[in-house]
Amino acid sequence: MLDKKVGSTLLLSLFVSGFLQTAKAELELSGYYKNLFVNSRTLSLFGSQQSYNLDLNRLRLELKGSLAEETTFNVQYDNEVLLGNYLKTNQFLTQKNRASDTFFDLNKTYTDNKSVYARHGFYRAYLDTRVMDADVRIGRQRIAWGTALFWSPVDIINPFTPTQIEREERVGVDAVVVDWDYNDLSRLSLVGAVHNNSVRNTTALRWRTNIARYDLGMTVGRFRNDTMAGFDFAGQLGAVGVRGEWTRTSSPVDGQYQRIVLGADYSFPNTLLFMVELYYNGQGKSNSLDYDFDRLLSGEIQSMARRYVGALVGYDISSLWKLENYYIKNLDDGSQFLYLRLIVSATDNIELSVGTQLYKGNSGSEYGALEDNVTLQVQWYF
């Protein structure tokens, strides 16, 4: 624990030092304030259910700067205040006490009671530099390798749950990434990432190129105690965008399994967008009695069954109004998920949205065990 605290201090000192060195240079400061209101019910998995309201207030500040001709930094600081009776529930108590998977402790809770929960820390904090012919990124970052929308077997370093309300949010990882572009269309990437448990440290190699206007990639490595090899592609088949991912994993917990995603998208001239994905998850279970909800809610896994279909229908009603509809069906237990969202650009830098997530399924099914919610959001960019 002491080593992690020392490491966190050194990492932050590095960025502060960089800021002081470039105080006279051109810096770029941007960010946003978000207010997200959620009305829902707690899950039966956490005991007796109760209706709740949650009001999330987040201020994110992003500072970019240059330390040298080929060295830049990016620091994104978050300050979050949570309000509402959700703070009094067993569900929140369980979730807030879950240990983070990151190595460095870059977040701190400064208020914690039944009325207010407040925390601040660093969402991203990394350096970009050039070493010989390679680009090197060091620090808390997002490593995006996948091409799929709902499920991405290749994007295993920063995985996300397809039903999460804030789809754009990704927990960062403490890593060193080396990217070597050995020609205009090809890249070789090496990643080393550390976690709170050294057994779960990640080492991976990824190759990416473009052949006949198709982006192709191959990935091998050790990810959080699992060994994985995979292939992915993305391109155009006429007017239709196509993509796919395949991985084979050897895990001490789940044994050997494969995961496959195939997807397609088409944009109509009237701004209507349609996307569909088919997903086979060899890590999952065919029988809902074998589901592990604790692993799902902790973020260790993102889906519990084996066969899924997902679709997105997006439509720009006007230049200011946009409609998004996300749909997922678990083909093993028949449960379904629907996320309806209306987005309005109130001004050039203020965005409003209203949404609802609807879950349907039998008792014990993946989506039948989750609760409907209604969300209201305002986001001001600056």
Short mmCIF file of C-alpha atoms in Angstrom, two decimals:
data_model
loop_
_atom_site.label_atom_id
_atom_site.label_comp_id
_atom_site.label_asym_id
_atom_site.label_seq_id
_atom_site.Cartn_x
_atom_site.Cartn_y
_atom_site.Cartn_z
CA MET A 1 0.00 0.00 0.00
CA LEU A 2 2.88 2.36 0.81
CA ASP A 3 4.45 1.68 -2.59
CA LYS A 4 1.19 2.61 -4.30
CA LYS A 5 0.91 5.85 -2.33
CA VAL A 6 4.51 6.75 -3.12
CA GLY A 7 3.94 5.89 -6.77
CA SER A 8 0.79 8.01 -6.90
CA THR A 9 2.66 10.93 -5.35
CA LEU A 10 5.52 10.59 -7.83
CA LEU A 11 3.13 10.40 -10.76
CA LEU A 12 1.27 13.52 -9.69
CA SER A 13 4.54 15.31 -8.96
CA LEU A 14 5.65 14.54 -12.50
CA PHE A 15 2.61 16.28 -13.97
CA VAL A 16 2.80 19.22 -11.56
CA SER A 17 6.46 19.62 -12.45
CA GLY A 18 5.55 19.56 -16.11
CA PHE A 19 2.92 22.23 -15.57
CA LEU A 20 5.38 24.50 -13.75
CA GLN A 21 7.96 24.05 -16.49
CA THR A 22 5.46 25.07 -19.16
CA ALA A 23 3.63 27.78 -17.23
CA LYS A 24 4.83 30.34 -19.74
CA ALA A 25 4.00 28.17 -22.72
CA GLU A 26 0.63 27.77 -24.39
CA LEU A 27 -1.74 25.61 -22.36
CA GLU A 28 -5.23 24.44 -23.25
CA LEU A 29 -7.89 24.20 -20.56
CA SER A 30 -11.31 22.74 -21.28
CA GLY A 31 -13.89 20.57 -19.60
CA TYR A 32 -17.52 20.22 -18.69
CA TYR A 33 -20.05 20.25 -15.89
CA LYS A 34 -22.62 17.43 -15.90
CA ASN A 35 -25.75 16.94 -13.83
CA LEU A 36 -27.26 13.47 -14.17
CA PHE A 37 -30.49 12.62 -12.35
CA VAL A 38 -31.57 8.96 -12.10
CA ASN A 39 -34.85 7.58 -10.77
CA SER A 40 -35.06 3.81 -10.30
CA ARG A 41 -35.35 0.96 -7.78
CA THR A 42 -32.58 -0.99 -6.07
CA LEU A 43 -31.97 -4.55 -7.24
CA SER A 44 -33.40 -7.48 -5.29
CA LEU A 45 -29.85 -8.88 -5.22
CA PHE A 46 -29.10 -6.33 -2.47
CA GLY A 47 -32.04 -7.18 -0.21
CA SER A 48 -35.45 -5.54 0.08
CA GLN A 49 -36.09 -3.21 -2.84
CA GLN A 50 -36.78 0.50 -2.58
CA SER A 51 -37.30 3.36 -4.99
CA TYR A 52 -34.50 5.89 -5.12
CA ASN A 53 -33.27 9.13 -6.66
CA LEU A 54 -29.63 9.81 -7.46
CA ASP A 55 -28.27 13.21 -8.47
CA LEU A 56 -24.73 13.10 -9.87
CA ASN A 57 -22.82 16.37 -10.27
CA ARG A 58 -19.47 16.14 -12.04
CA LEU A 59 -16.94 18.82 -12.90
CA ARG A 60 -14.23 17.59 -15.27
CA LEU A 61 -11.26 19.81 -16.09
CA GLU A 62 -8.86 18.85 -18.86
CA LEU A 63 -5.44 20.49 -19.08
CA LYS A 64 -3.18 19.91 -22.08
CA GLY A 65 0.31 21.24 -22.56
CA SER A 66 3.73 20.70 -24.06
CA LEU A 67 6.87 19.90 -22.10
CA ALA A 68 9.17 19.78 -25.12
CA GLU A 69 9.01 19.66 -28.89
CA GLU A 70 7.83 16.04 -28.92
CA THR A 71 6.48 15.65 -25.39
CA THR A 72 2.96 16.60 -24.29
CA PHE A 73 0.80 15.91 -21.27
CA ASN A 74 -2.91 15.47 -20.62
CA VAL A 75 -4.48 15.71 -17.16
CA GLN A 76 -8.22 15.27 -16.58
CA TYR A 77 -9.41 16.07 -13.07
CA ASP A 78 -12.84 15.06 -11.76
CA ASN A 79 -14.77 16.42 -8.81
CA GLU A 80 -18.04 14.55 -8.18
CA VAL A 81 -20.83 15.18 -5.69
CA LEU A 82 -23.61 12.60 -5.32
CA LEU A 83 -26.93 13.46 -3.69
CA GLY A 84 -30.21 11.64 -3.10
CA ASN A 85 -31.66 8.81 -1.03
CA TYR A 86 -29.70 6.29 -3.11
CA LEU A 87 -26.83 7.01 -0.71
CA LYS A 88 -28.82 5.30 2.07
CA THR A 89 -29.27 2.00 0.21
CA ASN A 90 -27.37 -1.26 0.64
CA GLN A 91 -26.75 -1.26 -3.10
CA PHE A 92 -24.76 1.97 -2.95
CA LEU A 93 -22.89 0.82 0.17
CA THR A 94 -21.78 -2.33 -1.65
CA GLN A 95 -20.79 -0.56 -4.84
CA LYS A 96 -18.80 2.26 -3.26
CA ASN A 97 -16.75 -0.22 -1.20
CA ARG A 98 -15.65 -2.30 -4.18
CA ALA A 99 -11.89 -2.18 -4.64
CA SER A 100 -10.56 -0.44 -7.73
CA ASP A 101 -8.64 -2.51 -10.26
CA THR A 102 -6.16 0.31 -10.95
CA PHE A 103 -2.67 0.27 -9.43
CA PHE A 104 -2.31 3.94 -8.49
CA ASP A 105 -4.81 5.45 -6.07
CA LEU A 106 -5.61 8.74 -7.84
CA ASN A 107 -9.03 9.29 -6.23
CA LYS A 108 -10.06 10.40 -2.76
CA THR A 109 -13.42 10.60 -1.00
CA TYR A 110 -13.72 13.84 0.99
CA THR A 111 -17.35 13.62 2.15
CA ASP A 112 -19.24 10.42 2.95
CA ASN A 113 -22.57 10.46 4.76
CA LYS A 114 -26.20 9.58 4.06
CA SER A 115 -26.88 12.98 2.50
CA VAL A 116 -23.74 13.73 0.47
CA TYR A 117 -21.03 11.58 -1.07
CA ALA A 118 -18.19 13.54 -2.67
CA ARG A 119 -14.94 12.44 -4.27
CA HIS A 120 -12.27 13.86 -6.51
CA GLY A 121 -9.34 12.53 -8.46
CA PHE A 122 -7.80 12.04 -11.87
CA TYR A 123 -9.79 10.44 -14.67
CA ARG A 124 -6.78 10.61 -17.00
CA ALA A 125 -3.16 11.62 -16.39
CA TYR A 126 -0.55 10.73 -18.98
CA LEU A 127 2.50 11.86 -20.92
CA ASP A 128 2.97 11.46 -24.67
CA THR A 129 6.51 11.49 -26.01
CA ARG A 130 8.59 10.33 -28.95
CA VAL A 131 11.41 7.82 -28.46
CA MET A 132 13.35 7.11 -31.65
CA ASP A 133 10.61 6.12 -34.16
CA ALA A 134 7.97 5.19 -31.59
CA ASP A 135 5.23 7.08 -29.76
CA VAL A 136 5.17 6.38 -26.02
CA ARG A 137 2.29 7.10 -23.64
CA ILE A 138 2.78 6.72 -19.87
CA GLY A 139 0.16 7.04 -17.13
CA ARG A 140 -3.58 6.66 -16.48
CA GLN A 141 -5.14 6.26 -19.91
CA ARG A 142 -7.77 4.61 -22.08
CA ILE A 143 -6.53 1.88 -24.44
CA ALA A 144 -9.18 1.40 -27.14
CA TRP A 145 -8.53 -1.59 -29.36
CA GLY A 146 -11.97 -2.89 -30.26
CA THR A 147 -14.25 -1.99 -33.17
CA ALA A 148 -17.63 -3.24 -31.92
CA LEU A 149 -20.46 -1.21 -30.37
CA PHE A 150 -22.05 -3.39 -27.66
CA TRP A 151 -19.50 -6.14 -27.02
CA SER A 152 -15.79 -6.04 -27.84
CA PRO A 153 -13.75 -9.19 -27.10
CA VAL A 154 -10.55 -7.43 -28.21
CA ASP A 155 -11.13 -4.32 -26.08
CA ILE A 156 -10.28 -6.21 -22.90
CA ILE A 157 -7.97 -3.70 -21.20
CA ASN A 158 -10.76 -1.12 -20.69
CA PRO A 159 -13.97 -3.18 -20.97
CA PHE A 160 -17.41 -1.65 -20.48
CA THR A 161 -20.90 -2.94 -19.76
CA PRO A 162 -23.31 -2.43 -22.70
CA THR A 163 -26.16 -1.37 -20.39
CA GLN A 164 -24.30 1.38 -18.54
CA ILE A 165 -26.02 4.78 -18.53
CA GLU A 166 -22.89 6.82 -19.29
CA ARG A 167 -21.77 4.90 -22.36
CA GLU A 168 -18.89 7.27 -23.05
CA GLU A 169 -17.25 6.74 -19.65
CA ARG A 170 -14.34 4.26 -19.46
CA VAL A 171 -12.27 3.50 -16.38
CA GLY A 172 -8.63 4.14 -17.19
CA VAL A 173 -5.68 1.82 -16.69
CA ASP A 174 -2.17 2.59 -15.41
CA ALA A 175 0.02 1.60 -18.33
CA VAL A 176 2.90 2.23 -20.69
CA VAL A 177 1.98 2.01 -24.38
CA VAL A 178 4.57 1.99 -27.17
CA ASP A 179 3.22 2.52 -30.73
CA TRP A 180 5.52 2.02 -33.71
CA ASP A 181 4.12 3.08 -37.08
CA TYR A 182 6.47 1.21 -39.37
CA ASN A 183 4.64 2.46 -42.48
CA ASP A 184 1.73 4.76 -43.30
CA LEU A 185 -0.91 2.05 -42.78
CA SER A 186 0.61 -0.28 -40.19
CA ARG A 187 1.27 -0.10 -36.47
CA LEU A 188 2.81 -2.36 -33.85
CA SER A 189 1.78 -1.67 -30.23
CA LEU A 190 3.24 -2.98 -26.98
CA VAL A 191 1.37 -2.51 -23.70
CA GLY A 192 2.38 -3.05 -20.10
CA ALA A 193 -0.29 -2.31 -17.47
CA VAL A 194 -0.23 -2.72 -13.71
CA HIS A 195 -3.23 -3.43 -11.45
CA ASN A 196 -3.94 -3.51 -7.73
CA ASN A 197 -3.01 -7.20 -7.72
CA SER A 198 0.26 -7.99 -9.50
CA VAL A 199 -1.14 -11.36 -10.59
CA ARG A 200 -3.57 -9.42 -12.79
CA ASN A 201 -0.94 -7.30 -14.54
CA THR A 202 -1.30 -7.00 -18.31
CA THR A 203 1.26 -7.45 -21.09
CA ALA A 204 0.04 -7.37 -24.67
CA LEU A 205 1.17 -7.00 -28.27
CA ARG A 206 -1.08 -5.71 -31.06
CA TRP A 207 -0.49 -5.45 -34.80
CA ARG A 208 -2.73 -3.37 -37.03
CA THR A 209 -2.69 -2.69 -40.76
CA ASN A 210 -4.94 -1.85 -43.71
CA ILE A 211 -5.33 -4.18 -46.67
CA ALA A 212 -7.74 -3.49 -49.54
CA ARG A 213 -9.32 -0.70 -47.44
CA TYR A 214 -10.03 -3.03 -44.54
CA ASP A 215 -8.53 -2.35 -41.12
CA LEU A 216 -7.10 -5.61 -39.77
CA GLY A 217 -5.70 -6.30 -36.32
CA MET A 218 -4.17 -9.13 -34.33
CA THR A 219 -3.75 -9.11 -30.54
CA VAL A 220 -1.96 -11.48 -28.16
CA GLY A 221 -1.17 -11.15 -24.50
CA ARG A 222 -1.89 -11.75 -20.87
CA PHE A 223 -4.87 -9.79 -19.59
CA ARG A 224 -5.68 -9.84 -15.86
CA ASN A 225 -4.50 -13.43 -15.36
CA ASP A 226 -6.03 -14.63 -18.66
CA THR A 227 -4.08 -15.45 -21.83
CA MET A 228 -5.77 -14.27 -25.02
CA ALA A 229 -5.19 -14.18 -28.77
CA GLY A 230 -7.53 -12.42 -31.15
CA PHE A 231 -8.27 -11.00 -34.59
CA ASP A 232 -10.46 -8.08 -35.67
CA PHE A 233 -11.47 -6.30 -38.87
CA ALA A 234 -13.48 -3.28 -39.98
CA GLY A 235 -14.31 -1.89 -43.40
CA GLN A 236 -16.96 -1.22 -46.00
CA LEU A 237 -18.92 -3.74 -48.07
CA GLY A 238 -20.45 -1.39 -50.58
CA ALA A 239 -22.50 1.12 -48.60
CA VAL A 240 -22.61 -1.13 -45.54
CA GLY A 241 -20.01 -0.89 -42.80
CA VAL A 242 -18.91 -4.28 -41.49
CA ARG A 243 -16.80 -5.29 -38.50
CA GLY A 244 -15.91 -8.34 -36.53
CA GLU A 245 -13.80 -9.63 -33.65
CA TRP A 246 -12.69 -13.09 -32.57
CA THR A 247 -10.72 -14.07 -29.48
CA ARG A 248 -9.63 -17.29 -27.83
CA THR A 249 -8.93 -17.11 -24.11
CA SER A 250 -7.39 -19.43 -21.55
CA SER A 251 -8.49 -18.54 -18.02
CA PRO A 252 -7.73 -20.17 -14.65
CA VAL A 253 -11.33 -19.34 -13.65
CA ASP A 254 -13.36 -19.98 -16.81
CA GLY A 255 -11.14 -22.43 -18.70
CA GLN A 256 -10.74 -22.08 -22.47
CA TYR A 257 -13.38 -20.26 -24.47
CA GLN A 258 -13.98 -18.19 -27.60
CA ARG A 259 -15.81 -14.92 -28.13
CA ILE A 260 -17.06 -13.71 -31.52
CA VAL A 261 -18.73 -10.48 -32.64
CA LEU A 262 -20.06 -9.70 -36.11
CA GLY A 263 -21.59 -6.31 -36.84
CA ALA A 264 -22.89 -4.13 -39.65
CA ASP A 265 -24.13 -0.57 -40.00
CA TYR A 266 -25.86 1.50 -42.64
CA SER A 267 -26.56 5.23 -42.78
CA PHE A 268 -29.55 6.33 -44.83
CA PRO A 269 -29.50 9.68 -46.69
CA ASN A 270 -32.16 11.06 -44.31
CA THR A 271 -29.74 10.77 -41.30
CA LEU A 272 -31.25 7.48 -40.12
CA LEU A 273 -28.52 5.15 -38.78
CA PHE A 274 -28.97 1.43 -38.21
CA MET A 275 -26.40 -0.86 -36.56
CA VAL A 276 -26.69 -4.52 -35.59
CA GLU A 277 -24.36 -6.95 -33.80
CA LEU A 278 -24.38 -10.67 -33.12
CA TYR A 279 -22.34 -11.87 -30.16
CA TYR A 280 -21.21 -15.31 -29.05
CA ASN A 281 -19.73 -15.35 -25.56
CA GLY A 282 -18.05 -18.67 -24.79
CA GLN A 283 -17.32 -17.42 -21.28
CA GLY A 284 -21.05 -17.21 -20.54
CA LYS A 285 -23.60 -19.76 -19.39
CA SER A 286 -26.47 -21.34 -21.32
CA ASN A 287 -28.56 -21.82 -18.16
CA SER A 288 -29.59 -18.76 -16.14
CA LEU A 289 -29.25 -20.81 -12.93
CA ASP A 290 -25.49 -20.66 -13.47
CA TYR A 291 -25.33 -16.85 -13.79
CA ASP A 292 -22.87 -15.03 -11.52
CA PHE A 293 -24.43 -11.61 -10.83
CA ASP A 294 -21.67 -10.65 -8.40
CA ARG A 295 -19.05 -10.85 -11.16
CA LEU A 296 -21.33 -8.86 -13.47
CA LEU A 297 -22.04 -6.05 -11.01
CA SER A 298 -18.38 -5.80 -9.99
CA GLY A 299 -17.36 -5.31 -13.62
CA GLU A 300 -15.29 -8.50 -13.76
CA ILE A 301 -17.51 -9.74 -16.61
CA GLN A 302 -19.77 -7.72 -18.90
CA SER A 303 -22.29 -10.39 -19.98
CA MET A 304 -23.44 -13.66 -18.41
CA ALA A 305 -25.06 -15.65 -21.23
CA ARG A 306 -23.65 -17.01 -24.49
CA ARG A 307 -25.76 -15.67 -27.36
CA TYR A 308 -26.89 -12.08 -27.92
CA VAL A 309 -28.14 -9.71 -30.58
CA GLY A 310 -27.88 -5.93 -30.27
CA ALA A 311 -29.10 -3.05 -32.41
CA LEU A 312 -28.86 0.73 -32.51
CA VAL A 313 -31.27 2.99 -34.35
CA GLY A 314 -30.22 6.61 -34.42
CA TYR A 315 -32.02 9.48 -36.11
CA ASP A 316 -31.16 13.17 -36.39
CA ILE A 317 -34.60 14.76 -36.15
CA SER A 318 -32.97 18.10 -36.89
CA SER A 319 -29.59 19.72 -36.43
CA LEU A 320 -30.50 20.23 -32.74
CA TRP A 321 -32.54 17.11 -31.89
CA LYS A 322 -31.24 13.54 -31.96
CA LEU A 323 -32.88 10.23 -31.05
CA GLU A 324 -30.94 7.10 -30.00
CA ASN A 325 -32.43 3.65 -29.38
CA TYR A 326 -30.25 0.81 -28.08
CA TYR A 327 -31.70 -2.70 -27.97
CA ILE A 328 -30.22 -5.98 -26.68
CA LYS A 329 -31.75 -9.43 -26.51
CA ASN A 330 -30.27 -12.33 -24.59
CA LEU A 331 -31.00 -15.23 -26.93
CA ASP A 332 -30.41 -17.83 -24.21
CA ASP A 333 -32.89 -16.69 -21.56
CA GLY A 334 -35.04 -14.39 -23.72
CA SER A 335 -34.58 -11.28 -21.56
CA GLN A 336 -34.38 -7.88 -23.25
CA PHE A 337 -32.94 -4.40 -22.71
CA LEU A 338 -34.04 -1.14 -24.36
CA TYR A 339 -32.42 2.27 -23.90
CA LEU A 340 -34.34 5.21 -25.39
CA ARG A 341 -32.60 8.59 -25.37
CA LEU A 342 -33.47 12.01 -26.75
CA ILE A 343 -30.61 14.52 -27.03
CA VAL A 344 -31.10 18.26 -27.55
CA SER A 345 -28.39 20.82 -28.31
CA ALA A 346 -29.79 23.76 -26.36
CA THR A 347 -26.85 26.02 -27.28
CA ASP A 348 -23.44 25.59 -28.86
CA ASN A 349 -22.05 24.28 -25.57
CA ILE A 350 -25.07 23.03 -23.58
CA GLU A 351 -26.59 19.61 -24.22
CA LEU A 352 -29.79 18.27 -22.65
CA SER A 353 -30.97 14.67 -22.71
CA VAL A 354 -33.78 12.56 -21.32
CA GLY A 355 -33.72 8.79 -21.39
CA THR A 356 -35.15 5.60 -20.02
CA GLN A 357 -33.75 2.09 -19.69
CA LEU A 358 -36.33 -0.69 -19.81
CA TYR A 359 -35.62 -4.28 -18.78
CA LYS A 360 -37.83 -7.29 -19.50
CA GLY A 361 -37.41 -10.95 -18.59
CA ASN A 362 -38.30 -13.79 -16.29
CA SER A 363 -37.12 -13.94 -12.69
CA GLY A 364 -33.45 -14.88 -12.61
CA SER A 365 -32.82 -13.87 -16.22
CA GLU A 366 -30.00 -11.44 -17.01
CA TYR A 367 -32.09 -8.38 -17.84
CA GLY A 368 -35.17 -9.46 -15.90
CA ALA A 369 -33.14 -9.04 -12.69
CA LEU A 370 -32.37 -5.38 -13.46
CA GLU A 371 -34.65 -2.41 -12.86
CA ASP A 372 -36.09 0.23 -15.20
CA ASN A 373 -34.85 3.78 -14.79
CA VAL A 374 -35.47 7.30 -16.01
CA THR A 375 -32.59 9.74 -16.55
CA LEU A 376 -32.37 13.49 -17.02
CA GLN A 377 -29.06 15.09 -17.94
CA VAL A 378 -27.63 18.51 -18.63
CA GLN A 379 -24.03 18.93 -19.76
CA TRP A 380 -22.24 22.25 -20.20
CA TYR A 381 -18.97 22.21 -22.16
CA PHE A 382 -16.37 24.94 -21.87
#
